[in-house]
Amino acid sequence: MASIGRVVVLLGAPGAGKGTQAQVLSGRLGLAHVATGDLFRAAVRDETPLGLTAKGFMDRGELVPDAVTIEMLLERLAKPDAAAGILLDGFPRNTAQAEVLDTALEEKGGRVDVAPYIEVPEADLVARLGGRWICRAAGHPYHELTKKPIKPGICDVDGSELYQRDDDKPATVQARLRQQLGALATVVDYYRGRGVLRAVDGRGEIDRVTADLLDAIVPATSSKA
Ligand SMILES: [Zn+2]
């Protein structure tokens, strides 16, 4: 049986830049970037047996069971582009999933090698996620941090008023975020307990965060070989 490559679990809250970093890191490390949402879509599209099983659950409006997701992950791990390993993005989302993943990897002689965690304070996440405004006339997007209009509250393009959708209001963003952070904290604790967590400061420039993540990942995984 072919041995399993490195398994890196990238952790971070919504707004922490996890998706962007996952793309860059997987390229730099030669790992397959595996986002479970993409995995589901591909399996359903290709009508694999697991894809059809997953589709059955989704069509009934039910959550896809962890066991099915894990089987998809193991299939993904066996593909040629994952020979060096995978970088997981968006899984596990809770400790039950983390335990199922560990058990499945152990059965194949593998393990989670390192779980880098992009750490961003809650207030920063709220600012990043909640600063969106759009114009009434055409929905032109603005952001309090990254794309301010020239005149406050007015669209640069058409002069119409800017407003926040309910979903983008700070109170809504914060409430949603708190739930997600609760689940994330349990996963972070889980991997800390397993001795594989590497927290990295997620504030500041994307390139600097990438460099810190690479520092955190490379020594932890190169010692395995
Ligand atoms: Zn506009």
Coordinates of N, CA and C and ligand atoms in Angstrom, one line a residue:
M1 N 0.8 -1.2 0.0 CA 0.0 0.0 0.0 C 0.9 1.2 0.0
A2 N 0.6 2.1 -0.9 CA 1.3 3.4 -0.9 C 1.1 4.2 0.4
S3 N 2.2 4.8 0.8 CA 2.1 5.5 2.1 C 1.5 6.9 1.8
I4 N 0.8 7.4 2.9 CA 0.2 8.7 2.8 C 1.2 9.8 2.9
G5 N 1.1 10.8 2.1 CA 2.0 11.9 2.2 C 1.7 12.8 3.4
R6 N 2.2 14.0 3.4 CA 2.0 14.9 4.5 C 0.5 15.3 4.5
V7 N 0.0 15.5 5.7 CA -1.4 16.0 5.9 C -1.3 17.3 6.7
V8 N -1.6 18.4 6.1 CA -1.5 19.7 6.7 C -3.0 20.2 6.9
V9 N -3.4 20.5 8.1 CA -4.8 21.0 8.3 C -4.6 22.5 8.6
L10 N -5.1 23.3 7.6 CA -5.0 24.8 7.8 C -6.2 25.3 8.5
L11 N -6.0 26.0 9.6 CA -7.1 26.5 10.5 C -7.1 28.0 10.5
G12 N -8.3 28.6 10.5 CA -8.5 30.0 10.5 C -10.0 30.4 10.5
A13 N -10.3 31.5 11.1 CA -11.7 31.9 11.1 C -12.1 32.5 9.8
P14 N -13.4 32.6 9.5 CA -13.8 33.4 8.3 C -13.2 34.8 8.4
G15 N -12.6 35.2 7.3 CA -12.0 36.5 7.3 C -10.5 36.5 7.7
A16 N -10.0 35.4 8.0 CA -8.6 35.3 8.4 C -7.6 35.1 7.2
G17 N -8.2 34.9 6.0 CA -7.4 34.8 4.8 C -7.0 33.4 4.5
K18 N -7.7 32.4 5.1 CA -7.4 31.0 5.0 C -7.4 30.5 3.5
G19 N -8.4 30.9 2.8 CA -8.5 30.4 1.4 C -7.4 30.9 0.5
T20 N -7.0 32.1 0.7 CA -5.9 32.7 -0.1 C -4.6 32.0 0.3
Q21 N -4.4 31.9 1.6 CA -3.1 31.3 2.1 C -3.1 29.8 1.6
A22 N -4.2 29.1 1.7 CA -4.2 27.7 1.3 C -3.7 27.5 -0.2
Q23 N -4.2 28.5 -1.0 CA -3.8 28.4 -2.4 C -2.3 28.6 -2.6
V24 N -1.8 29.6 -1.9 CA -0.3 29.9 -2.0 C 0.5 28.8 -1.4
L25 N 0.1 28.4 -0.2 CA 0.9 27.4 0.5 C 1.0 26.0 -0.2
S26 N -0.2 25.6 -0.8 CA -0.2 24.3 -1.4 C 0.7 24.4 -2.6
G27 N 0.8 25.5 -3.3 CA 1.7 25.6 -4.5 C 3.1 25.6 -4.0
R28 N 3.4 26.3 -3.0 CA 4.8 26.4 -2.5 C 5.3 25.1 -2.0
L29 N 4.4 24.3 -1.4 CA 4.8 23.1 -0.7 C 4.6 21.8 -1.5
G30 N 4.0 22.0 -2.7 CA 3.7 20.9 -3.6 C 2.7 20.0 -3.1
L31 N 1.7 20.5 -2.3 CA 0.7 19.7 -1.7 C -0.6 20.0 -2.5
A32 N -1.5 19.0 -2.6 CA -2.8 19.2 -3.2 C -3.7 20.0 -2.2
H33 N -4.3 21.1 -2.7 CA -5.2 21.9 -1.9 C -6.6 21.3 -2.0
V34 N -7.0 20.8 -0.8 CA -8.3 20.1 -0.7 C -9.3 20.9 0.1
A35 N -10.2 21.5 -0.5 CA -11.3 22.2 0.2 C -12.5 21.3 0.1
T36 N -13.2 21.0 1.2 CA -14.2 19.9 1.1 C -15.4 20.3 0.3
G37 N -15.7 21.6 0.2 CA -16.7 22.1 -0.7 C -16.5 21.7 -2.2
D38 N -15.2 21.9 -2.6 CA -14.8 21.5 -3.9 C -14.9 20.0 -4.1
L39 N -14.5 19.3 -3.1 CA -14.5 17.8 -3.1 C -15.9 17.3 -3.3
F40 N -16.9 17.9 -2.6 CA -18.3 17.5 -2.8 C -18.7 17.8 -4.2
R41 N -18.4 19.0 -4.7 CA -18.9 19.4 -6.0 C -18.3 18.5 -7.1
A42 N -17.0 18.2 -7.0 CA -16.3 17.3 -8.0 C -16.9 15.9 -8.0
A43 N -17.1 15.4 -6.8 CA -17.7 14.0 -6.7 C -19.1 13.9 -7.2
V44 N -19.9 14.9 -6.9 CA -21.3 14.9 -7.4 C -21.2 15.1 -9.0
R45 N -20.4 16.0 -9.5 CA -20.3 16.2 -10.9 C -19.9 15.0 -11.6
D46 N -18.8 14.3 -11.1 CA -18.3 13.1 -11.7 C -19.1 11.8 -11.4
E47 N -20.2 12.0 -10.6 CA -21.1 10.9 -10.3 C -20.3 9.7 -9.8
T48 N -19.3 9.9 -8.9 CA -18.6 8.8 -8.3 C -19.6 8.1 -7.3
P49 N -19.4 6.9 -6.9 CA -20.3 6.2 -5.9 C -20.5 7.1 -4.7
L50 N -19.4 7.6 -4.2 CA -19.4 8.5 -3.0 C -20.2 9.8 -3.3
G51 N -19.9 10.3 -4.5 CA -20.6 11.5 -4.9 C -22.1 11.3 -4.9
L52 N -22.6 10.2 -5.4 CA -24.0 9.9 -5.5 C -24.6 9.7 -4.1
T53 N -23.8 9.1 -3.2 CA -24.2 9.0 -1.8 C -24.4 10.4 -1.2
A54 N -23.4 11.2 -1.4 CA -23.4 12.5 -0.8 C -24.6 13.3 -1.3
K55 N -24.8 13.2 -2.6 CA -25.9 13.9 -3.3 C -27.2 13.5 -2.7
G56 N -27.4 12.2 -2.4 CA -28.6 11.8 -1.8 C -28.9 12.5 -0.5
F57 N -27.9 12.6 0.3 CA -28.1 13.4 1.6 C -28.4 14.9 1.3
M58 N -27.7 15.4 0.4 CA -27.8 16.9 0.1 C -29.2 17.1 -0.5
D59 N -29.7 16.2 -1.4 CA -31.0 16.4 -2.0 C -32.1 16.3 -1.0
R60 N -31.9 15.5 0.1 CA -32.9 15.5 1.2 C -32.7 16.6 2.2
G61 N -31.8 17.5 1.9 CA -31.6 18.6 2.8 C -30.8 18.2 4.1
E62 N -30.1 17.1 4.0 CA -29.4 16.6 5.2 C -27.9 16.8 5.1
L63 N -27.3 16.9 6.2 CA -25.8 17.0 6.2 C -25.2 15.7 5.7
V64 N -24.1 15.8 4.9 CA -23.4 14.7 4.5 C -22.7 14.1 5.7
P65 N -22.9 12.8 6.0 CA -22.2 12.3 7.2 C -20.7 12.3 7.2
D66 N -20.1 12.5 8.3 CA -18.6 12.6 8.4 C -17.9 11.4 7.7
A67 N -18.5 10.2 7.9 CA -17.9 9.0 7.3 C -17.8 9.1 5.8
V68 N -18.8 9.7 5.2 CA -18.8 9.9 3.7 C -17.7 10.9 3.3
T69 N -17.7 12.0 4.0 CA -16.7 13.0 3.8 C -15.3 12.4 3.9
I70 N -15.0 11.7 4.9 CA -13.7 11.0 5.2 C -13.3 10.1 4.0
E71 N -14.3 9.3 3.6 CA -14.0 8.4 2.4 C -13.6 9.2 1.2
M72 N -14.3 10.3 1.0 CA -13.9 11.2 -0.1 C -12.5 11.7 0.0
L73 N -12.2 12.1 1.2 CA -10.8 12.6 1.5 C -9.8 11.5 1.2
L74 N -10.1 10.3 1.7 CA -9.1 9.2 1.5 C -8.9 8.9 0.0
E75 N -10.0 9.0 -0.8 CA -9.9 8.8 -2.2 C -9.1 9.9 -2.8
R76 N -9.3 11.1 -2.3 CA -8.5 12.3 -2.8 C -7.0 12.1 -2.5
L77 N -6.7 11.6 -1.3 CA -5.3 11.3 -0.9 C -4.6 10.3 -1.8
A78 N -5.4 9.4 -2.5 CA -4.8 8.4 -3.3 C -4.6 8.9 -4.7
K79 N -5.0 10.1 -5.0 CA -4.8 10.6 -6.4 C -3.3 11.0 -6.6
P80 N -2.8 10.9 -7.9 CA -1.4 11.2 -8.1 C -0.9 12.6 -7.6
D81 N -1.7 13.6 -7.8 CA -1.3 15.0 -7.4 C -1.2 15.1 -5.9
A82 N -1.7 14.1 -5.2 CA -1.6 14.2 -3.7 C -0.5 13.3 -3.2
A83 N 0.4 12.9 -4.1 CA 1.5 12.0 -3.6 C 2.3 12.6 -2.5
A84 N 2.6 13.9 -2.6 CA 3.4 14.5 -1.6 C 2.6 14.9 -0.3
G85 N 1.3 14.9 -0.5 CA 0.4 15.2 0.6 C -0.7 16.1 0.2
I86 N -1.5 16.5 1.2 CA -2.6 17.4 1.0 C -2.6 18.5 2.0
L87 N -3.2 19.6 1.6 CA -3.4 20.7 2.6 C -4.9 20.9 2.7
L88 N -5.5 20.5 3.9 CA -6.9 20.6 4.1 C -7.4 22.0 4.5
D89 N -8.4 22.4 3.8 CA -8.9 23.8 4.0 C -10.5 23.6 4.2
G90 N -10.9 23.9 5.5 CA -12.3 23.8 5.7 C -12.8 22.5 6.4
F91 N -11.8 21.6 6.7 CA -12.1 20.4 7.4 C -10.9 20.0 8.2
P92 N -11.1 19.5 9.5 CA -12.4 19.3 10.2 C -12.9 20.6 10.8
R93 N -14.2 20.7 10.9 CA -14.9 21.8 11.5 C -15.3 21.7 13.0
N94 N -15.1 20.4 13.5 CA -15.4 20.2 14.9 C -14.6 19.0 15.4
T95 N -14.6 18.8 16.7 CA -13.6 17.8 17.2 C -14.1 16.4 16.8
A96 N -15.4 16.2 16.6 CA -15.9 14.8 16.2 C -15.2 14.5 14.8
Q97 N -15.2 15.5 13.9 CA -14.6 15.3 12.6 C -13.1 15.1 12.7
A98 N -12.5 15.9 13.6 CA -11.0 15.7 13.8 C -10.7 14.3 14.3
E99 N -11.5 13.8 15.1 CA -11.3 12.4 15.6 C -11.4 11.4 14.5
V100 N -12.5 11.5 13.8 CA -12.8 10.6 12.7 C -11.6 10.6 11.7
L101 N -11.1 11.9 11.4 CA -10.0 12.0 10.5 C -8.8 11.3 11.0
D102 N -8.5 11.5 12.3 CA -7.3 10.9 12.9 C -7.4 9.3 12.7
T103 N -8.5 8.8 13.1 CA -8.7 7.3 13.0 C -8.5 6.8 11.6
A104 N -9.1 7.5 10.6 CA -9.0 7.1 9.2 C -7.6 7.2 8.7
L105 N -6.9 8.2 9.1 CA -5.5 8.3 8.7 C -4.6 7.3 9.4
E106 N -4.8 7.0 10.6 CA -4.1 6.0 11.4 C -4.2 4.7 10.7
E107 N -5.4 4.3 10.2 CA -5.6 3.0 9.6 C -4.8 2.9 8.3
K108 N -4.5 4.1 7.7 CA -3.7 4.1 6.5 C -2.2 4.3 6.8
G109 N -1.9 4.4 8.0 CA -0.5 4.6 8.4 C -0.1 6.1 8.3
G110 N -1.1 7.0 8.3 CA -0.8 8.4 8.2 C -1.2 9.1 9.5
R111 N -1.0 10.4 9.4 CA -1.5 11.3 10.5 C -1.5 12.7 10.1
V112 N -2.2 13.5 10.9 CA -2.1 15.0 10.7 C -0.7 15.4 11.2
D113 N 0.1 15.9 10.2 CA 1.5 16.3 10.6 C 1.6 17.6 11.3
V114 N 0.8 18.5 10.8 CA 0.8 19.9 11.4 C -0.5 20.6 11.1
A115 N -0.9 21.4 12.1 CA -2.1 22.2 11.9 C -1.8 23.7 12.1
P116 N -1.3 24.4 11.1 CA -1.1 25.8 11.2 C -2.4 26.6 11.4
Y117 N -2.4 27.5 12.3 CA -3.6 28.3 12.7 C -3.3 29.7 12.4
I118 N -4.1 30.3 11.5 CA -4.0 31.8 11.2 C -4.8 32.5 12.3
E119 N -4.1 33.1 13.2 CA -4.8 33.7 14.4 C -5.0 35.2 14.1
V120 N -6.3 35.6 14.2 CA -6.7 37.0 14.0 C -7.7 37.3 15.1
P121 N -7.5 38.4 15.8 CA -8.4 38.8 16.9 C -9.8 39.0 16.4
E122 N -10.8 38.7 17.2 CA -12.2 38.8 16.8 C -12.5 40.2 16.3
A123 N -12.0 41.3 16.9 CA -12.4 42.6 16.5 C -11.9 42.9 15.0
D124 N -10.7 42.4 14.7 CA -10.2 42.5 13.4 C -11.0 41.7 12.4
L125 N -11.5 40.6 12.8 CA -12.3 39.7 11.9 C -13.6 40.5 11.6
V126 N -14.2 41.0 12.6 CA -15.5 41.8 12.5 C -15.3 42.9 11.5
A127 N -14.1 43.6 11.7 CA -13.9 44.8 10.8 C -13.7 44.3 9.3
R128 N -13.0 43.2 9.1 CA -12.8 42.7 7.8 C -14.1 42.2 7.1
L129 N -14.9 41.5 8.0 CA -16.1 40.8 7.4 C -17.2 41.8 7.3
G130 N -17.2 42.8 8.2 CA -18.4 43.6 8.4 C -18.3 45.0 7.8
G131 N -17.3 45.3 7.1 CA -17.1 46.7 6.6 C -17.7 46.9 5.2
R132 N -18.5 46.0 4.7 CA -19.0 46.1 3.3 C -20.2 47.0 3.2
W133 N -20.1 47.9 2.2 CA -21.2 48.8 1.9 C -21.4 48.7 0.4
I134 N -22.6 48.8 -0.1 CA -22.9 48.8 -1.5 C -23.8 50.0 -1.9
C135 N -23.8 50.4 -3.2 CA -24.6 51.5 -3.6 C -26.0 51.1 -4.0
R136 N -26.9 52.0 -3.8 CA -28.3 51.7 -4.0 C -28.6 51.5 -5.5
A137 N -27.9 52.3 -6.3 CA -28.2 52.3 -7.8 C -27.8 51.0 -8.5
A138 N -26.6 50.6 -8.2 CA -26.0 49.5 -9.0 C -25.3 48.4 -8.2
G139 N -25.3 48.5 -6.9 CA -24.6 47.5 -6.1 C -23.1 47.6 -6.1
H140 N -22.6 48.7 -6.5 CA -21.1 48.8 -6.5 C -20.6 48.6 -5.1
P141 N -19.6 47.7 -4.9 CA -19.1 47.4 -3.6 C -18.0 48.3 -3.1
Y142 N -18.1 48.6 -1.8 CA -17.0 49.3 -1.1 C -16.7 48.6 0.2
H143 N -15.6 49.0 0.8 CA -15.2 48.4 2.1 C -14.5 49.4 3.0
E144 N -14.9 49.5 4.2 CA -14.3 50.5 5.1 C -12.8 50.4 5.3
L145 N -12.3 49.2 5.1 CA -10.8 49.0 5.3 C -10.1 49.1 3.9
T146 N -10.6 48.5 2.9 CA -9.8 48.3 1.7 C -10.3 49.1 0.5
K147 N -11.5 49.6 0.5 CA -12.0 50.4 -0.7 C -13.0 51.4 -0.2
K148 N -12.5 52.5 0.3 CA -13.4 53.6 0.8 C -13.8 54.4 -0.4
P149 N -15.1 54.9 -0.4 CA -15.5 55.9 -1.4 C -14.8 57.2 -1.2
I150 N -14.7 58.0 -2.3 CA -14.0 59.3 -2.1 C -14.8 60.2 -1.2
K151 N -16.1 60.2 -1.4 CA -17.0 61.0 -0.5 C -17.7 60.0 0.4
P152 N -17.6 60.2 1.8 CA -18.3 59.2 2.6 C -19.7 59.0 2.3
G153 N -20.1 57.7 2.2 CA -21.6 57.4 2.0 C -22.1 57.6 0.6
I154 N -21.2 57.9 -0.3 CA -21.7 58.2 -1.7 C -20.8 57.3 -2.7
C155 N -21.6 56.7 -3.7 CA -20.9 55.9 -4.7 C -20.0 56.8 -5.6
D156 N -18.8 56.4 -5.8 CA -17.9 57.1 -6.7 C -18.4 57.1 -8.1
V157 N -19.0 56.0 -8.5 CA -19.4 55.8 -9.9 C -20.6 56.6 -10.3
D158 N -21.7 56.5 -9.5 CA -23.0 57.0 -9.9 C -23.6 58.0 -8.8
G159 N -22.9 58.3 -7.8 CA -23.4 59.3 -6.8 C -24.5 58.8 -5.9
S160 N -24.9 57.5 -6.0 CA -26.0 57.1 -5.2 C -25.6 56.8 -3.8
E161 N -26.6 56.6 -2.9 CA -26.3 56.4 -1.5 C -25.7 55.0 -1.3
L162 N -24.8 54.9 -0.3 CA -24.2 53.6 0.1 C -25.0 53.1 1.3
Y163 N -25.3 51.8 1.3 CA -25.9 51.2 2.5 C -25.3 49.8 2.8
Q164 N -25.6 49.3 4.0 CA -25.1 48.0 4.4 C -26.3 47.1 4.4
R165 N -26.1 45.9 3.7 CA -27.1 44.9 3.8 C -27.2 44.3 5.2
D166 N -28.3 43.8 5.7 CA -28.4 43.3 7.0 C -27.3 42.3 7.3
D167 N -27.0 41.5 6.3 CA -26.0 40.4 6.5 C -24.6 41.0 6.8
D168 N -24.4 42.3 6.4 CA -23.0 42.9 6.5 C -22.9 43.8 7.7
K169 N -24.0 44.0 8.4 CA -24.0 44.9 9.6 C -23.2 44.2 10.7
P170 N -22.4 45.1 11.4 CA -21.5 44.5 12.4 C -22.2 43.6 13.4
A171 N -23.4 43.9 13.9 CA -24.0 43.0 14.9 C -24.3 41.6 14.3
T172 N -24.7 41.6 13.1 CA -25.0 40.3 12.4 C -23.8 39.5 12.2
V173 N -22.7 40.3 11.7 CA -21.5 39.6 11.4 C -20.9 39.0 12.7
Q174 N -21.0 39.8 13.8 CA -20.4 39.4 15.0 C -21.1 38.1 15.6
A175 N -22.4 38.1 15.5 CA -23.2 37.0 16.0 C -22.8 35.7 15.2
R176 N -22.8 35.9 13.9 CA -22.4 34.7 13.1 C -21.0 34.2 13.4
L177 N -20.1 35.2 13.5 CA -18.7 34.9 13.7 C -18.5 34.2 15.1
R178 N -19.2 34.6 16.1 CA -19.1 34.0 17.4 C -19.4 32.5 17.4
Q179 N -20.4 32.1 16.7 CA -20.7 30.7 16.5 C -19.6 29.9 15.9
Q180 N -19.1 30.5 14.8 CA -18.0 29.8 14.1 C -16.7 29.8 14.9
L181 N -16.5 30.8 15.6 CA -15.3 30.9 16.5 C -15.3 29.8 17.6
G182 N -16.5 29.6 18.1 CA -16.7 28.6 19.1 C -16.3 27.2 18.6
A183 N -16.7 26.9 17.4 CA -16.4 25.5 16.9 C -14.9 25.5 16.6
L184 N -14.4 26.6 16.0 CA -13.0 26.6 15.6 C -12.1 26.5 16.9
A185 N -12.5 27.1 18.0 CA -11.7 27.0 19.2 C -11.5 25.6 19.7
T186 N -12.6 24.8 19.5 CA -12.5 23.4 20.0 C -11.6 22.6 19.1
V187 N -11.5 22.9 17.8 CA -10.6 22.2 16.9 C -9.2 22.6 17.2
V188 N -9.0 23.9 17.4 CA -7.7 24.5 17.8 C -7.2 23.7 19.0
D189 N -8.0 23.6 20.0 CA -7.6 23.0 21.3 C -7.3 21.5 21.0
Y190 N -8.1 20.9 20.2 CA -7.8 19.5 19.9 C -6.4 19.3 19.3
Y191 N -6.1 20.1 18.3 CA -4.7 19.9 17.7 C -3.6 20.4 18.6
R192 N -3.9 21.3 19.5 CA -2.9 21.7 20.5 C -2.6 20.6 21.4
G193 N -3.7 19.9 21.8 CA -3.6 18.7 22.6 C -2.8 17.6 21.9
R194 N -2.9 17.5 20.6 CA -2.1 16.5 19.9 C -0.7 16.9 19.6
G195 N -0.4 18.2 20.0 CA 1.0 18.6 19.8 C 1.4 19.1 18.4
V196 N 0.3 19.3 17.5 CA 0.7 19.6 16.1 C 0.2 21.1 15.8
L197 N -0.4 21.8 16.7 CA -0.8 23.1 16.4 C 0.3 24.1 16.3
R198 N 0.3 25.0 15.3 CA 1.3 26.0 15.1 C 0.5 27.3 14.9
A199 N 0.4 28.2 15.9 CA -0.3 29.4 15.7 C 0.6 30.5 15.0
V200 N 0.0 31.2 14.1 CA 0.7 32.2 13.4 C -0.1 33.5 13.4
D201 N 0.5 34.6 13.6 CA -0.2 35.9 13.7 C -0.7 36.3 12.3
G202 N -2.0 36.3 12.2 CA -2.6 36.6 10.9 C -2.9 38.0 10.5
R203 N -2.4 38.9 11.4 CA -2.6 40.4 11.1 C -1.4 40.8 10.2
G204 N -1.6 41.8 9.5 CA -0.5 42.3 8.6 C -0.5 41.8 7.2
E205 N 0.6 42.0 6.5 CA 0.6 41.7 5.1 C 0.5 40.2 4.8
I206 N -0.2 40.0 3.7 CA -0.4 38.6 3.3 C 0.9 37.8 3.1
D207 N 1.9 38.5 2.5 CA 3.2 37.8 2.2 C 3.9 37.5 3.5
R208 N 3.8 38.3 4.5 CA 4.5 38.1 5.8 C 3.8 36.9 6.5
V209 N 2.5 36.9 6.4 CA 1.7 35.7 7.0 C 2.1 34.4 6.3
T210 N 2.2 34.5 5.0 CA 2.6 33.3 4.2 C 4.0 32.8 4.7
A211 N 4.9 33.7 4.8 CA 6.3 33.4 5.3 C 6.3 32.7 6.6
D212 N 5.5 33.3 7.5 CA 5.4 32.7 8.9 C 4.7 31.3 8.9
L213 N 3.7 31.2 8.0 CA 3.1 29.9 7.9 C 4.1 28.8 7.3
L214 N 4.9 29.2 6.3 CA 5.8 28.3 5.8 C 6.8 27.9 6.9
D215 N 7.3 28.9 7.7 CA 8.2 28.6 8.8 C 7.6 27.6 9.7
A216 N 6.3 27.7 10.0 CA 5.6 26.9 10.9 C 5.4 25.5 10.4
I217 N 5.2 25.4 9.1 CA 4.9 24.1 8.5 C 6.1 23.3 8.2
V218 N 7.1 23.9 7.6 CA 8.2 23.1 7.0 C 9.0 22.3 8.1
P219 N 9.5 23.0 9.2 CA 10.2 22.2 10.1 C 9.4 21.0 10.7
A220 N 8.1 21.3 10.9 CA 7.3 20.3 11.6 C 7.1 19.1 10.7
T221 N 7.1 19.3 9.4 CA 6.8 18.2 8.5 C 8.1 17.5 7.9
S222 N 9.2 18.3 7.8 CA 10.4 17.7 7.2 C 11.0 16.7 8.1
S223 N 10.7 16.8 9.4 CA 11.3 15.8 10.4 C 10.8 14.4 10.2
K224 N 9.7 14.3 9.5 CA 9.0 13.0 9.4 C 9.8 12.0 8.5
A225 N 10.4 12.5 7.4 CA 11.1 11.7 6.5 C 12.4 11.2 7.0
Ligands
ZN1 ZN -22.8 52.8 -7.6

